Tab-separated table of C-alpha atoms in Angstrom:
chain	number	residue	atom	x	y	z
A	1	MET	CA	-5.476	-6.065	-4.406
A	2	ILE	CA	-7.699	-4.232	-6.871
A	3	LEU	CA	-6.293	-0.873	-7.972
A	4	TYR	CA	-8.835	1.669	-9.216
A	5	ILE	CA	-7.214	4.416	-11.295
A	6	ASN	CA	-9.794	7.182	-11.556
A	7	ALA	CA	-9.084	9.810	-14.232
A	8	CYS	CA	-12.600	11.300	-14.055
A	9	VAL	CA	-12.768	14.958	-13.030
A	10	ARG	CA	-16.529	15.537	-12.883
A	11	GLU	CA	-18.400	14.861	-9.643
A	12	ASP	CA	-21.276	13.239	-11.539
A	13	SER	CA	-19.029	11.326	-13.934
A	14	ARG	CA	-20.817	8.671	-15.942
A	15	THR	CA	-17.503	6.890	-16.463
A	16	ASP	CA	-16.943	6.716	-12.707
A	17	LYS	CA	-20.498	5.429	-12.171
A	18	ILE	CA	-19.899	2.526	-14.555
A	19	ALA	CA	-16.437	1.867	-13.102
A	20	ARG	CA	-17.860	1.635	-9.584
A	21	ALA	CA	-20.352	-0.959	-10.846
A	22	VAL	CA	-17.402	-2.877	-12.324
A	23	LEU	CA	-15.619	-2.683	-8.957
A	24	ALA	CA	-18.733	-3.960	-7.175
A	25	LYS	CA	-18.875	-6.884	-9.590
A	26	CYS	CA	-15.181	-7.634	-8.979
A	27	GLY	CA	-15.972	-7.811	-5.265
A	28	GLY	CA	-13.687	-7.144	-2.366
A	29	ALA	CA	-11.789	-4.110	-1.259
A	30	TYR	CA	-10.003	-1.818	-3.661
A	31	THR	CA	-7.537	1.029	-3.490
A	32	GLU	CA	-8.628	4.143	-5.365
A	33	LEU	CA	-6.113	6.480	-6.904
A	34	TYR	CA	-8.036	9.637	-7.822
A	35	LEU	CA	-5.649	11.218	-10.324
A	36	PRO	CA	-6.925	14.827	-10.013
A	37	ASP	CA	-5.898	14.767	-6.328
A	38	GLU	CA	-2.473	13.266	-6.937
A	39	ASN	CA	0.430	15.617	-7.443
A	40	LEU	CA	1.648	13.854	-10.583
A	41	GLN	CA	4.768	15.415	-12.027
A	42	PRO	CA	5.843	15.186	-15.663
A	43	LEU	CA	9.251	13.808	-16.476
A	44	SER	CA	11.251	17.013	-16.677
A	45	ALA	CA	14.923	16.823	-17.600
A	46	GLU	CA	15.844	16.865	-13.906
A	47	ARG	CA	13.336	14.168	-12.898
A	48	LEU	CA	14.300	12.000	-15.860
A	49	GLU	CA	17.994	12.281	-14.988
A	50	LYS	CA	17.286	11.409	-11.346
A	51	ARG	CA	15.051	8.484	-12.308
A	52	THR	CA	17.611	7.104	-14.766
A	53	ARG	CA	20.394	7.382	-12.199
A	54	LEU	CA	18.334	5.561	-9.543
A	55	ILE	CA	17.226	2.815	-11.957
A	56	GLU	CA	20.809	2.236	-13.087
A	57	ALA	CA	21.837	1.940	-9.423
A	58	GLY	CA	18.961	-0.464	-8.743
A	59	ASP	CA	17.655	1.909	-6.071
A	60	TYR	CA	13.857	2.024	-6.117
A	61	SER	CA	13.445	3.481	-2.624
A	62	ASP	CA	12.697	7.036	-3.791
A	63	GLU	CA	9.126	8.329	-3.445
A	64	MET	CA	9.010	8.876	-7.226
A	65	PHE	CA	8.611	5.096	-7.649
A	66	ARG	CA	5.572	4.664	-5.389
A	67	TYR	CA	3.021	4.680	-8.223
A	68	ALA	CA	5.000	2.079	-10.179
A	69	LYS	CA	5.302	-0.175	-7.120
A	70	GLN	CA	1.601	0.148	-6.360
A	71	PHE	CA	0.650	-0.642	-9.954
A	72	ALA	CA	3.025	-3.617	-10.189
A	73	ALA	CA	1.600	-5.126	-6.976
A	74	ALA	CA	-2.065	-4.981	-8.049
A	75	ASP	CA	-3.896	-8.210	-8.881
A	76	THR	CA	-6.521	-6.403	-10.971
A	77	VAL	CA	-6.423	-2.892	-12.416
A	78	VAL	CA	-9.560	-0.887	-13.238
A	79	ILE	CA	-9.050	2.364	-15.136
A	80	ALA	CA	-11.862	4.907	-15.523
A	81	ALA	CA	-11.110	7.473	-18.209
A	82	PRO	CA	-13.628	9.466	-20.235
A	83	TYR	CA	-13.075	9.714	-23.975
A	84	TRP	CA	-11.941	13.288	-24.574
A	85	ASP	CA	-10.709	14.670	-27.867
A	86	LEU	CA	-10.247	11.186	-29.379
A	87	SER	CA	-8.234	9.855	-26.430
A	88	PHE	CA	-8.121	9.805	-22.636
A	89	PRO	CA	-7.418	12.688	-20.229
A	90	ALA	CA	-3.824	13.939	-20.091
A	91	LEU	CA	-3.734	13.035	-16.388
A	92	LEU	CA	-3.800	9.360	-17.339
A	93	LYS	CA	-0.823	9.774	-19.679
A	94	LEU	CA	1.018	11.587	-16.911
A	95	TYR	CA	0.254	8.682	-14.567
A	96	ILE	CA	1.571	6.215	-17.166
A	97	GLU	CA	4.820	8.219	-17.392
A	98	ASN	CA	5.149	7.845	-13.639
A	99	ILE	CA	4.512	4.085	-13.519
A	100	TYR	CA	6.522	2.939	-16.514
A	101	VAL	CA	9.723	2.182	-14.630
A	102	THR	CA	12.152	-0.426	-15.898
A	103	GLY	CA	12.858	-2.868	-13.102
A	104	ILE	CA	9.460	-2.401	-11.445
A	105	VAL	CA	6.753	-2.827	-14.099
A	106	SER	CA	8.891	-4.154	-16.941
A	107	GLU	CA	12.321	-5.228	-18.015
A	108	TYR	CA	13.997	-5.864	-21.327
A	109	THR	CA	15.510	-9.160	-22.415
A	110	ALA	CA	19.005	-9.395	-23.886
A	111	ASP	CA	17.567	-8.991	-27.393
A	112	GLY	CA	15.606	-5.858	-26.392
A	113	THR	CA	12.192	-7.482	-26.103
A	114	PRO	CA	10.032	-6.004	-23.332
A	115	HIS	CA	8.922	-8.351	-20.561
A	116	GLY	CA	6.234	-7.258	-18.105
A	117	LEU	CA	6.725	-7.645	-14.376
A	118	CYS	CA	3.244	-6.689	-13.193
A	119	ARG	CA	1.313	-9.091	-11.012
A	120	ALA	CA	-2.120	-8.198	-12.421
A	121	HIS	CA	-3.932	-10.829	-14.415
A	122	GLU	CA	-6.511	-8.387	-15.742
A	123	LEU	CA	-6.909	-4.721	-16.668
A	124	ILE	CA	-10.428	-3.371	-17.149
A	125	TYR	CA	-10.684	-0.081	-19.035
A	126	VAL	CA	-13.935	1.853	-18.543
A	127	THR	CA	-14.795	4.794	-20.771
A	128	THR	CA	-17.729	6.890	-21.922
A	129	ALA	CA	-18.121	9.062	-24.987
A	130	GLY	CA	-20.548	11.800	-25.895
A	131	GLY	CA	-20.553	10.613	-29.509
A	132	PRO	CA	-19.273	7.506	-31.242
A	133	TYR	CA	-16.316	5.844	-29.533
A	134	VAL	CA	-13.189	4.913	-31.502
A	135	PRO	CA	-10.959	2.738	-29.287
A	136	ASP	CA	-7.782	3.010	-31.382
A	137	TYR	CA	-6.376	6.087	-29.644
A	138	SER	CA	-7.299	5.267	-26.067
A	139	PHE	CA	-8.065	1.629	-25.296
A	140	GLY	CA	-5.803	0.436	-28.107
A	141	TYR	CA	-2.843	2.178	-26.486
A	142	ILE	CA	-3.720	0.891	-23.005
A	143	LYS	CA	-4.253	-2.670	-24.295
A	144	ASP	CA	-0.894	-2.758	-26.099
A	145	LEU	CA	0.896	-1.266	-23.103
A	146	ALA	CA	-0.715	-3.749	-20.694
A	147	GLU	CA	-0.215	-6.865	-22.783
A	148	HIS	CA	3.144	-6.207	-24.441
A	149	TYR	CA	5.034	-4.110	-21.896
A	150	LEU	CA	3.461	-4.636	-18.473
A	151	GLY	CA	2.751	-8.364	-18.701
A	152	ILE	CA	-0.981	-8.144	-18.016
A	153	PRO	CA	-2.474	-10.983	-20.074
A	154	GLU	CA	-6.116	-9.918	-20.189
A	155	THR	CA	-7.581	-6.509	-21.014
A	156	LYS	CA	-11.272	-5.703	-21.193
A	157	LEU	CA	-13.073	-2.668	-22.559
A	158	ILE	CA	-16.315	-1.453	-20.981
A	159	GLN	CA	-17.759	1.457	-22.948
A	160	ALA	CA	-20.861	3.604	-23.176
A	161	GLU	CA	-21.149	5.895	-26.173
A	162	MET	CA	-23.505	8.400	-27.809
A	163	LEU	CA	-24.274	9.911	-24.396
A	164	ASP	CA	-24.502	13.512	-25.613
A	165	VAL	CA	-26.236	12.919	-28.941
A	166	VAL	CA	-29.696	14.466	-29.232
A	167	GLY	CA	-32.340	11.759	-29.245
A	168	PHE	CA	-30.344	9.301	-27.141
A	169	ASP	CA	-31.108	8.723	-23.448
A	170	PRO	CA	-27.770	8.895	-21.608
A	171	ASP	CA	-29.146	7.504	-18.341
A	172	ASP	CA	-30.619	4.532	-20.183
A	173	ILE	CA	-27.335	3.898	-22.023
A	174	VAL	CA	-25.369	3.985	-18.759
A	175	GLU	CA	-27.851	1.675	-17.011
A	176	LYS	CA	-27.803	-0.799	-19.913
A	177	THR	CA	-23.997	-0.774	-19.857
A	178	ILE	CA	-24.034	-1.541	-16.131
A	179	ALA	CA	-26.677	-4.259	-16.567
A	180	ALA	CA	-24.528	-5.942	-19.227
A	181	LEU	CA	-21.501	-6.292	-16.920
C-alpha cells in the first residue's frame, strides 16, 4: 500500500501537483491522508499519560494509534510538505507526534538503540520553496527519522525551489521537476 501524507493547505498547491506526479509514477492505488482534514491532536499531558499507559500494557486497540498502524503498514510513503519558514508545516510535526508509537513504528533494543518496525522500503519527500531550499531543517529531520527510528531504508527528496523569485518561471520549474521524475 502506498500512503500519501498530504500537508499542503492550498487548493492549487505546487507541492501537491508534484507529489501527484510522483504517485502516478509509483503506479497503483494509494491511500491519501489529507492532514488539514484530520483532527490531529497534540500530545497533551492527558493524552501522553493515556498513550504511555496503553503502550506499557501492550494495548494498541485505542483509536489514538490508528495513524501509527496505518503508517507502519505502508509499503511506500509519499509526503508532500511545502517549505515554510525554514521547515515543514506544523501539521506534519503534529502527525509525526501521533505516529511515533513505541511498539508500532519502532522499538528500542536492550542497549537503548532504536529499531524501526515500519514495513515501508521507501519514503519520498516532496517539497517546494518560494526561494532557495535548505533541506537541513525539513528533509534532514524526516530522513533521519525514517532511516534511524522507523526502519525505512531509502529516502528520496523531490524539490522545486525559487518559485516565488522575480524573474523565475514557477510553472516551468514545476514542469521540469515533474519531467525529471
